[in-house]
XYZ file of C-alpha atoms in Angstrom:
680
model
C 33.007 47.854 15.843
C 29.425 47.756 14.508
C 27.714 44.361 14.436
C 24.672 43.662 12.203
C 22.419 40.613 12.597
C 20.310 39.713 9.545
C 17.324 37.580 10.557
C 14.641 35.855 8.507
C 11.687 37.419 10.346
C 11.037 40.475 12.546
C 10.076 38.226 15.488
C 13.492 36.520 15.439
C 15.237 39.904 15.330
C 13.252 40.967 18.408
C 14.104 37.772 20.300
C 17.797 38.020 19.383
C 18.019 41.666 20.396
C 16.462 40.830 23.759
C 18.734 37.827 24.376
C 22.008 39.299 23.111
C 21.677 43.036 23.726
C 19.360 42.997 26.736
C 16.664 44.964 24.937
C 16.237 47.316 21.979
C 14.644 50.374 20.445
C 12.627 50.156 17.243
C 13.715 51.908 14.087
C 12.431 51.856 10.505
C 12.988 48.248 9.375
C 15.463 47.317 12.128
C 16.117 47.278 15.870
C 18.889 49.000 17.815
C 20.142 46.905 20.731
C 20.952 48.521 24.066
C 24.631 47.712 23.460
C 24.606 49.231 19.977
C 24.224 46.020 17.974
C 21.803 46.275 15.030
C 19.188 43.640 14.205
C 17.383 43.700 10.866
C 15.259 41.196 9.015
C 13.807 39.917 5.776
C 10.207 38.777 5.306
C 11.294 35.370 4.068
C 12.665 35.806 0.529
C 13.412 39.370 -0.557
C 15.388 38.333 -3.645
C 14.792 35.667 -6.290
C 16.115 34.541 -9.659
C 14.891 36.754 -12.476
C 12.165 35.444 -14.750
C 13.871 33.611 -17.653
C 11.905 35.643 -20.225
C 13.690 38.803 -19.035
C 16.913 37.170 -20.252
C 15.477 35.872 -23.524
C 11.856 36.416 -24.615
C 11.739 32.899 -26.074
C 12.258 31.496 -22.579
C 8.847 32.648 -21.383
C 5.191 31.825 -21.932
C 4.950 34.184 -24.901
C 8.057 32.801 -26.550
C 8.545 30.161 -29.236
C 8.137 26.748 -27.595
C 10.430 25.235 -30.209
C 13.282 27.381 -28.838
C 13.022 25.503 -25.525
C 14.637 24.158 -23.426
C 16.634 27.065 -22.050
C 19.705 26.625 -19.862
C 21.786 29.208 -18.035
C 24.386 29.058 -15.305
C 24.308 31.672 -12.550
C 20.839 33.044 -13.240
C 20.811 36.749 -12.304
C 19.038 37.886 -9.135
C 16.489 40.651 -8.616
C 14.526 42.095 -5.717
C 10.996 40.658 -5.639
C 8.600 43.127 -7.261
C 6.700 44.281 -4.186
C 6.914 47.805 -2.694
C 7.260 46.567 0.902
C 9.912 44.015 -0.082
C 11.921 46.589 -2.045
C 11.789 49.008 0.867
C 13.046 46.406 3.352
C 15.751 45.204 0.950
C 17.100 48.759 0.766
C 17.067 48.984 4.572
C 19.021 45.717 4.917
C 21.584 46.673 2.249
C 22.092 50.137 3.739
C 22.802 48.577 7.142
C 25.148 46.013 5.569
C 27.217 48.785 4.031
C 27.654 50.460 7.417
C 28.465 47.280 9.374
C 31.928 46.019 10.199
C 30.738 42.457 10.891
C 27.557 40.744 9.657
C 25.949 37.823 11.481
C 23.840 35.487 9.351
C 20.863 34.808 11.637
C 18.366 33.446 9.126
C 16.941 29.962 9.741
C 19.640 27.359 10.230
C 19.502 25.304 7.051
C 19.917 25.394 3.284
C 16.899 27.603 2.597
C 17.664 30.043 5.412
C 21.255 30.380 4.242
C 20.026 30.969 0.700
C 17.654 33.746 1.809
C 20.579 35.699 3.290
C 23.109 34.949 0.539
C 20.811 36.206 -2.218
C 20.459 39.564 -0.456
C 24.208 39.668 0.197
C 25.197 38.674 -3.350
C 22.828 41.130 -5.045
C 23.933 43.965 -2.761
C 27.580 43.682 -3.812
C 28.609 44.235 -0.185
C 31.777 42.473 0.954
C 32.049 42.271 4.734
C 33.227 39.627 7.228
C 30.472 37.095 7.933
C 29.643 34.943 10.947
C 26.901 32.323 11.172
C 24.449 31.784 14.059
C 23.084 28.239 14.034
C 19.903 28.631 16.092
C 18.288 25.389 17.294
C 16.356 26.700 20.262
C 14.534 30.055 20.463
C 14.783 30.358 24.261
C 17.067 33.059 25.649
C 19.617 30.394 26.596
C 19.417 28.862 23.114
C 19.922 32.210 21.372
C 22.840 33.146 23.619
C 24.412 29.748 22.994
C 24.082 30.214 19.220
C 25.709 33.662 19.503
C 28.636 32.416 21.590
C 29.144 29.465 19.212
C 28.914 31.538 16.006
C 31.239 30.290 13.278
C 33.010 31.897 10.377
C 30.650 32.356 7.438
C 33.194 30.699 5.140
C 32.319 27.354 6.731
C 28.855 27.623 5.136
C 29.884 28.412 1.561
C 28.933 24.877 0.508
C 25.500 25.244 2.097
C 25.021 28.591 0.333
C 26.033 27.119 -3.030
C 23.651 24.177 -2.544
C 20.786 26.632 -1.956
C 21.649 28.565 -5.113
C 21.945 25.417 -7.279
C 18.742 23.958 -5.834
C 16.760 27.060 -6.832
C 18.300 27.235 -10.304
C 17.862 23.514 -11.022
C 14.232 23.470 -9.867
C 13.532 26.569 -11.964
C 15.100 25.179 -15.131
C 13.744 21.648 -14.797
C 10.285 22.792 -13.736
C 9.763 25.752 -16.081
C 11.110 24.022 -19.182
C 9.019 20.903 -18.623
C 5.912 22.841 -17.605
C 5.974 25.263 -20.552
C 6.761 22.539 -23.078
C 4.067 20.108 -21.919
C 1.458 22.856 -21.576
C 2.156 24.481 -24.933
C 2.780 21.376 -27.032
C -0.342 19.673 -25.672
C -2.342 22.873 -26.410
C -3.704 22.701 -22.876
C -5.880 25.532 -21.569
C -4.544 24.759 -18.088
C -0.963 25.015 -16.925
C 0.397 21.463 -16.614
C 3.022 21.886 -13.932
C 5.924 19.435 -13.649
C 8.893 19.373 -11.276
C 11.640 17.097 -10.029
C 9.887 16.377 -6.690
C 6.199 17.035 -7.333
C 6.020 14.868 -10.480
C 7.448 11.633 -8.979
C 5.214 12.235 -5.958
C 2.179 12.496 -8.233
C 3.333 9.363 -10.076
C 3.358 7.482 -6.752
C -0.249 8.498 -6.033
C -1.436 7.636 -9.543
C 0.290 4.242 -9.417
C -1.307 3.430 -6.058
C -4.766 4.449 -7.285
C -4.475 2.357 -10.444
C -3.327 -0.669 -8.450
C -6.386 -0.333 -6.204
C -8.827 0.130 -9.068
C -7.385 -2.710 -11.160
C -7.168 -5.057 -8.195
C -8.897 -8.414 -8.501
C -9.446 -10.064 -5.161
C -8.558 -13.717 -4.697
C -10.763 -15.751 -2.355
C -8.790 -18.422 -0.532
C -9.125 -20.676 2.475
C -7.256 -21.889 5.496
C -7.989 -24.164 8.446
C -8.173 -23.059 12.063
C -9.280 -24.221 15.489
C -10.113 -22.128 18.564
C -9.200 -22.910 22.152
C -11.323 -22.178 25.222
C -9.897 -18.645 25.468
C -10.643 -17.861 21.802
C -6.998 -18.098 20.777
C -6.800 -19.189 17.124
C -4.565 -22.064 15.992
C -4.092 -21.622 12.253
C -2.596 -23.844 9.574
C 0.991 -22.792 8.813
C 1.450 -22.123 5.084
C 4.308 -20.773 3.004
C 4.158 -17.038 2.377
C 1.780 -16.024 -0.451
C 0.228 -19.518 -0.597
C -3.496 -19.223 -1.326
C -5.453 -22.473 -0.976
C -8.586 -23.045 -3.080
C -11.545 -24.298 -1.073
C -11.221 -27.842 -2.401
C -7.568 -28.196 -1.378
C -8.264 -26.753 2.045
C -11.107 -29.224 2.524
C -8.847 -32.149 1.600
C -6.331 -31.036 4.247
C -9.104 -30.627 6.824
C -10.447 -34.117 6.054
C -6.970 -35.611 6.554
C -6.480 -34.046 9.994
C -7.430 -36.341 12.876
C -4.366 -36.936 15.042
C -2.930 -33.992 16.975
C 0.543 -34.509 18.426
C 3.724 -32.756 19.561
C 2.002 -29.923 21.401
C 4.508 -27.336 22.695
C 4.455 -23.863 24.193
C 7.338 -21.380 24.320
C 7.272 -17.950 25.990
C 9.815 -15.148 25.749
C 10.062 -11.741 27.328
C 10.771 -8.936 24.867
C 11.867 -5.447 25.891
C 10.436 -2.467 24.000
C 12.439 0.718 24.204
C 10.640 4.073 23.887
C 9.726 5.416 20.471
C 12.346 7.625 18.845
C 12.122 11.379 19.224
C 10.279 13.274 16.497
C 11.701 14.466 13.222
C 9.318 16.739 11.317
C 8.206 13.980 8.940
C 7.629 11.516 11.801
C 5.629 14.156 13.667
C 3.545 14.864 10.553
C 2.879 11.150 10.073
C 1.903 10.739 13.733
C -0.492 13.702 13.715
C -2.094 12.589 10.463
C -2.681 9.066 11.746
C -3.966 10.051 15.189
C -5.687 13.394 14.555
C -6.127 13.459 10.749
C -4.030 16.633 10.561
C -2.576 17.637 7.210
C 1.200 17.793 6.932
C 1.186 21.543 6.330
C -1.023 22.160 9.366
C 1.348 20.172 11.573
C 4.318 22.181 10.268
C 2.496 25.472 10.827
C 1.510 24.545 14.387
C 5.056 23.369 15.196
C 6.429 26.634 13.800
C 4.099 28.568 16.108
C 5.302 26.565 19.117
C 8.897 27.218 18.040
C 8.243 30.946 17.787
C 6.767 30.803 21.298
C 10.097 29.245 22.299
C 8.550 26.081 23.784
C 9.865 23.536 21.223
C 13.076 23.309 19.207
C 13.523 24.003 15.490
C 10.821 22.182 13.490
C 12.373 21.641 10.049
C 14.579 18.740 11.043
C 15.100 15.297 9.570
C 16.784 13.914 12.698
C 15.268 11.831 15.498
C 18.332 12.226 17.731
C 20.040 14.826 19.907
C 23.762 15.477 19.805
C 24.469 15.233 23.538
C 22.641 14.937 26.834
C 24.606 17.407 28.922
C 21.808 19.998 28.983
C 18.978 17.577 29.740
C 19.198 17.741 33.583
C 18.884 21.538 33.557
C 16.018 21.350 31.080
C 14.152 18.879 33.291
C 14.674 21.059 36.344
C 12.803 23.895 34.611
C 9.803 21.559 34.285
C 9.785 20.188 37.850
C 6.159 21.265 38.261
C 5.204 18.461 35.872
C 4.346 15.197 37.672
C 6.027 13.040 35.016
C 9.208 15.133 35.174
C 9.204 14.821 38.975
C 9.111 11.045 38.589
C 11.976 11.107 36.062
C 14.165 13.237 38.331
C 13.334 11.488 41.610
C 13.819 8.031 40.100
C 17.058 9.049 38.378
C 15.821 8.061 34.913
C 18.063 9.009 31.987
C 17.241 9.387 28.326
C 17.501 6.211 26.238
C 21.207 6.202 25.338
C 20.699 5.346 21.661
C 18.751 8.596 21.146
C 21.880 10.638 21.931
C 24.036 10.291 18.836
C 25.955 13.238 17.337
C 26.726 11.171 14.225
C 23.010 11.188 13.363
C 22.545 14.934 13.824
C 23.505 17.044 10.813
C 21.810 20.458 10.720
C 19.247 20.109 13.504
C 18.409 17.861 16.418
C 15.067 16.146 16.964
C 11.992 18.187 17.889
C 11.799 18.301 21.694
C 10.546 20.706 24.356
C 12.766 23.566 25.500
C 13.561 24.860 28.966
C 10.693 27.345 28.702
C 7.524 26.033 30.361
C 4.553 26.275 28.002
C 1.727 28.380 29.412
C -1.713 29.354 28.126
C -1.592 27.111 25.080
C -4.983 26.241 23.654
C -6.562 24.327 20.791
C -4.277 22.627 18.302
C -1.142 24.198 19.797
C -1.915 22.559 23.145
C -2.620 19.198 21.492
C 0.634 19.274 19.530
C 2.742 20.415 22.476
C 1.387 17.549 24.581
C 2.316 15.071 21.834
C 5.893 16.418 21.574
C 6.334 16.656 25.332
C 5.006 13.145 25.980
C 7.287 11.608 23.322
C 10.261 13.475 24.851
C 9.505 12.450 28.456
C 8.759 8.851 27.456
C 12.348 8.672 26.183
C 13.520 8.790 29.843
C 11.261 6.024 31.095
C 12.267 2.343 31.487
C 11.624 -0.126 28.726
C 8.182 -1.682 28.477
C 8.128 -5.459 28.333
C 5.956 -7.889 26.433
C 5.579 -11.610 26.897
C 5.305 -13.356 23.568
C 3.936 -16.889 23.544
C 3.790 -19.343 20.659
C 1.838 -22.610 20.864
C 2.302 -25.292 18.194
C 0.965 -28.737 17.485
C 1.216 -31.172 14.576
C -1.567 -33.017 12.824
C -0.046 -35.481 10.413
C 2.290 -33.517 8.147
C 0.583 -30.213 8.943
C 1.505 -27.644 11.603
C -0.886 -25.376 13.472
C 0.259 -22.319 15.383
C -1.209 -19.746 17.776
C 0.501 -16.531 18.921
C -0.118 -14.174 21.817
C 1.624 -10.982 22.927
C 0.724 -9.312 26.230
C 2.127 -6.287 28.035
C 3.621 -7.377 31.363
C 5.678 -4.258 32.285
C 4.332 -0.788 31.540
C 7.571 1.200 31.470
C 7.229 4.173 29.099
C 3.837 2.968 27.867
C 2.335 4.140 31.160
C 2.533 7.659 29.709
C 0.156 6.588 26.936
C -2.488 5.136 29.238
C -1.778 1.484 28.492
C -2.475 -1.204 31.097
C -0.993 -4.568 31.990
C -2.516 -7.646 30.338
C -3.055 -11.212 31.445
C -1.593 -14.042 29.399
C -3.870 -16.962 28.529
C -2.187 -18.945 25.771
C 0.623 -20.258 27.971
C -1.950 -21.892 30.261
C -3.526 -23.904 27.409
C -3.076 -27.607 26.646
C -4.077 -29.660 23.640
C -7.379 -30.754 25.165
C -8.512 -27.107 25.230
C -8.405 -26.825 21.428
C -11.770 -27.237 19.652
C -12.796 -28.607 16.274
C -11.273 -27.545 12.969
C -13.110 -25.205 10.651
C -12.604 -23.776 7.168
C -11.856 -20.071 7.217
C -12.557 -17.997 4.118
C -10.156 -15.148 3.353
C -9.602 -12.755 0.480
C -6.625 -10.764 -0.700
C -6.797 -7.043 -0.068
C -5.676 -4.167 -2.303
C -3.332 -1.542 -0.847
C -5.099 1.305 0.919
C -5.415 4.777 -0.557
C -2.690 7.160 0.441
C -3.197 9.448 3.400
C -0.909 12.420 3.905
C 0.886 10.371 6.532
C 1.495 7.331 4.334
C 2.436 9.512 1.348
C 4.986 11.357 3.485
C 6.307 7.962 4.574
C 6.742 6.779 0.979
C 8.383 10.063 -0.023
C 10.846 9.596 2.838
C 11.396 5.889 2.114
C 11.273 6.116 -1.682
C 14.150 3.622 -1.942
C 11.560 0.834 -1.988
C 10.486 1.969 -5.475
C 13.965 1.325 -6.884
C 15.584 -1.976 -7.803
C 19.328 -1.445 -7.960
C 21.242 -1.701 -4.684
C 23.343 1.366 -5.505
C 20.256 3.454 -6.344
C 18.534 2.339 -3.155
C 21.559 3.353 -1.115
C 21.718 6.802 -2.732
C 18.095 7.595 -1.949
C 18.421 6.229 1.597
C 21.422 8.475 2.145
C 19.443 11.599 1.146
C 16.374 10.296 3.032
C 13.985 10.052 0.109
C 12.546 12.658 -2.217
C 12.008 16.218 -1.061
C 13.097 17.250 2.416
C 11.376 17.341 5.781
C 10.864 21.080 5.219
C 9.368 20.837 1.695
C 7.252 17.651 1.541
C 4.111 19.223 3.003
C 4.333 22.086 0.485
C 4.731 19.614 -2.391
C 1.492 17.843 -1.415
C -0.353 21.167 -1.142
C 1.020 22.231 -4.530
C -0.367 19.092 -6.163
C -3.772 19.809 -4.606
C -3.744 23.460 -5.732
C -2.885 22.438 -9.291
C -5.765 19.990 -9.480
C -3.609 16.856 -9.775
C -4.688 15.261 -6.488
C -7.509 15.857 -4.018
C -8.117 15.147 -0.349
C -11.193 13.127 0.583
C -11.754 12.095 4.194
C -8.022 12.044 4.941
C -7.316 10.129 1.729
C -5.129 11.393 -1.123
C -6.599 10.504 -4.524
C -5.363 11.441 -7.985
C -7.724 13.429 -10.219
C -8.454 12.607 -13.885
C -6.084 15.422 -14.855
C -3.336 14.067 -12.598
C -3.726 10.581 -14.076
C -3.709 11.829 -17.639
C -0.600 13.890 -16.986
C 1.252 10.855 -15.649
C -0.147 8.632 -18.408
C 1.024 11.026 -21.119
C 4.645 9.946 -20.895
C 6.210 6.464 -20.911
C 6.869 4.826 -17.560
C 10.602 5.589 -17.771
C 10.119 9.361 -18.255
C 12.894 11.101 -16.307
C 10.606 13.233 -14.153
C 8.448 10.281 -13.055
C 11.294 8.515 -11.300
C 12.241 8.970 -7.662
C 15.754 8.125 -8.829
C 16.185 11.527 -10.454
C 15.382 13.632 -7.414
C 17.455 11.311 -5.225
C 20.365 11.809 -7.606
C 20.026 15.587 -7.385
C 19.651 15.602 -3.606
C 22.783 13.466 -3.431
C 24.691 15.989 -5.550
C 23.375 18.899 -3.468
C 24.534 17.130 -0.317
C 27.997 16.788 -1.882
C 27.942 20.490 -2.800
C 27.145 21.326 0.848
C 30.178 19.336 1.971
C 32.391 20.859 -0.760
C 32.844 17.378 -2.233
C 31.465 18.292 -5.680
C 32.185 21.315 -7.856
C 29.372 23.528 -9.209
C 30.817 22.925 -12.692
C 30.047 19.195 -12.495
C 26.580 19.931 -11.086
C 25.780 22.271 -13.993
C 26.961 19.651 -16.500
C 24.625 17.057 -14.994
C 21.783 19.572 -14.848
C 22.149 20.594 -18.484
C 22.172 16.957 -19.548
C 18.959 16.306 -17.661
C 17.214 19.416 -19.039
C 18.056 18.359 -22.607
C 17.018 14.735 -21.988
C 13.700 15.750 -20.460
C 12.988 18.047 -23.424
C 13.615 15.216 -25.903
C 11.300 12.902 -23.983
C 8.529 15.501 -23.873
C 8.767 16.369 -27.567
C 8.629 12.683 -28.466
C 5.602 11.807 -26.368
C 3.451 14.862 -25.628
C -0.248 14.596 -26.460
C -3.488 16.459 -25.821
C -5.140 15.728 -22.483
C -8.931 15.480 -22.395
C -9.051 16.696 -18.779
C -7.113 19.834 -19.673
C -9.521 20.984 -22.380
C -11.513 24.081 -21.529
C -14.844 23.248 -19.970
C -17.937 24.301 -21.912
C -19.355 27.342 -20.171
C -23.026 27.375 -19.271
C -24.983 30.380 -20.579
C -26.847 31.903 -17.645
C -28.716 34.657 -19.530
C -28.993 36.683 -22.709
C -27.454 40.140 -22.580
C -30.308 42.683 -22.330
C -28.257 45.133 -24.410
C -26.473 43.240 -27.230
C -28.229 39.847 -26.958
C -24.958 37.882 -26.685
C -24.585 35.082 -24.064
C -23.766 36.016 -20.462
C -21.426 33.729 -18.508
C -20.436 33.459 -14.856
C -16.843 34.239 -13.886
C -14.986 34.675 -10.612
C -16.184 38.225 -9.945
C -19.559 38.418 -11.644
C -21.924 37.565 -14.506
C -20.609 39.231 -17.669
C -21.564 39.639 -21.317
C -19.406 37.697 -23.789
C -19.488 40.711 -26.104
C -16.947 42.592 -24.020
C -14.429 42.580 -26.897
C -16.986 44.455 -29.004
C -17.478 46.984 -26.225
C -20.482 45.639 -24.301
C -19.818 46.071 -20.585
C -23.013 44.610 -19.097
C -22.101 42.873 -15.839
C -23.835 42.017 -12.598
C -21.019 42.072 -10.045
C -21.207 39.451 -7.320
C -20.232 42.062 -4.735
C -22.610 44.686 -6.177
C -24.470 44.981 -2.862
C -21.526 44.339 -0.527
C -21.600 47.878 0.880
C -25.193 47.273 1.939
C -24.378 44.058 3.770
C -25.045 41.421 1.084
C -21.703 39.799 0.320
C -22.726 37.793 -2.755
C -25.322 37.916 -5.508
C -26.292 34.368 -6.438
C -26.618 32.995 -9.955
C -30.426 32.785 -9.714
C -30.603 36.394 -8.508
C -28.347 37.489 -11.399
C -30.529 35.686 -13.943
C -33.605 37.546 -12.687
C -31.827 40.901 -12.564
C -30.492 40.518 -16.114
C -33.963 39.664 -17.391
C -35.282 42.938 -15.970
C -37.059 41.507 -12.932
C -37.158 43.041 -9.472
C -35.471 40.864 -6.815
C -36.156 40.956 -3.079
C -32.907 40.670 -1.089
C -31.838 40.777 2.575
C -29.484 43.629 3.432
C -27.617 44.267 6.683
C -26.526 47.316 8.626
C -25.473 48.119 12.180
C -29.161 48.343 13.090
C -29.861 44.789 11.871
C -31.121 43.118 8.692
C -33.923 44.360 6.419
C -35.610 43.455 3.147
C -35.443 45.522 -0.007
C -36.341 45.225 -3.698
C -33.544 45.849 -6.206
C -33.154 45.893 -9.983
C -30.370 46.119 -12.568
C -29.931 49.494 -14.298
C -28.798 48.651 -17.849
C -27.694 52.162 -18.758
C -25.542 52.706 -15.667
C -24.632 49.006 -15.365
C -25.291 48.871 -11.622
C -27.790 47.492 -9.119
C -30.179 49.996 -7.547
C -33.278 50.064 -5.387
C -36.458 49.338 -7.327
C -38.206 52.348 -5.772
């Protein structure tokens, strides 16, 4: 019986063939295992939904905008138009037709399932399917996934959710994008989508709050003791005293009584294991890494088999039965030796199968990491330390509160010191000495007025934006809505949030400045175009869709109901756009600067991406100074100033490079041949 494994990448096929078949021989687009099993692969997506304009010309950029929105169930599929992709698709389909049993070995999750199912559906092949759910790329992890493979029918809901997610994002995004762009007569594409647009709205709202913020100066009263502990006037939350009122209180204070001190010990259990979003937040805060960079580095560590699957939203593991064996593989590590010799066990609350859906938390594997360098080494150390800290005893803090009365007013001081290191020893923390509990009333000095001012919220960083995307429930008011978005863990997924942020940057809606995320004028205008209750601005919409997709995965909702909801939203969004769209100043074409007069037809010459070209090209004038016109001679770029001189007929001295070194030469522009040549 012939077995075929369809993987997402060639590297996974190689690892699987080694682990399951004990080795392999290479063939064209696939591997032949020593036991006869076949392992083939995609390059990510090989198949996608067809472009809507191939179904109806009015559904594309050249169509009639007034014929939008379009809606279609079961959008047809096509192989991505790339020669290498088409070739590999044909290899995979040919192998499918010959196989008796097909193992789905793409990434374990909605997107990985969707990558395989699109190939399978388009091929028309009907063969028995089994699913490998790979969490761990070590040989043991791959063998475990193979032995635990399940019937492919158990993943039909996951496959349908992937299909409906792609179709809904395409229809919501393309309809809204084409309508806003065309109806506003924008020269730039104004991209909208069910996740990217509410994310942009969050950034714009934060920026406006900061820029419209008016600080409030207020006052309080405090006194310092001999150890510089501050006793501050206790006020109700959000009470801001004007200076005059604070002074009246200060003047009335003259009789301190009822001094008391209470101390309590508080245990601190280790920090939870990493989900992808928590890891991205941590790396952004500590190392200023972007979310996408963290994902890419974690993926590299996963492919090196030293950490578990990165695209996870869980901070838990399903069971601890394999932990002792894993630790034994790392006995050369001093911290691991301590854990084993002391008999430490992982914090029990981190082992919870009910909180693991697709993937467990990101932890180290049984393979010892060797020869890591640079960012990979930094990230591995972070993941490993968080994992090992989970085995260590609780840390302990002593929290002390000192209070006294002065007339009707209460003054309070607080102190928290670390008295047991526990897991915090792994982070270089040290024990601290308490001082407040040794204070008495006679140690407290004179009162003083303390000036304060209210602070605006801080600009988003990638870490804090990821946090608000994950905890978007705080932007909703209704209890039911909050619960829905908590259930689906915010907007986007752990696997897509980094890409959403990068997409907003690429489209010119936000920019990164010194680890801050700031909306651009175009991004603000786009959000300001529509009323505040526009469907695509709300986190409620994407939460609603993620909730439905989750129900599809669990076979608790029919695709028919999903399509009905989707069509309703597409039509509603179209009505809102048509009723509110307007021209955006930031999307108007920028006035081009004339850099020279064409030496041939006298029309203006403008700079573009590849060169400095005559604007009379439509009339047949082809005068251009190409930026790479001297690239073969070692000068990668001709500057604007050099182009201006060349186009005016001047000789320009440039530095050229060859294998023998650099040298100077004089060049000029030949108008007749439209090229750059040596002056002599």
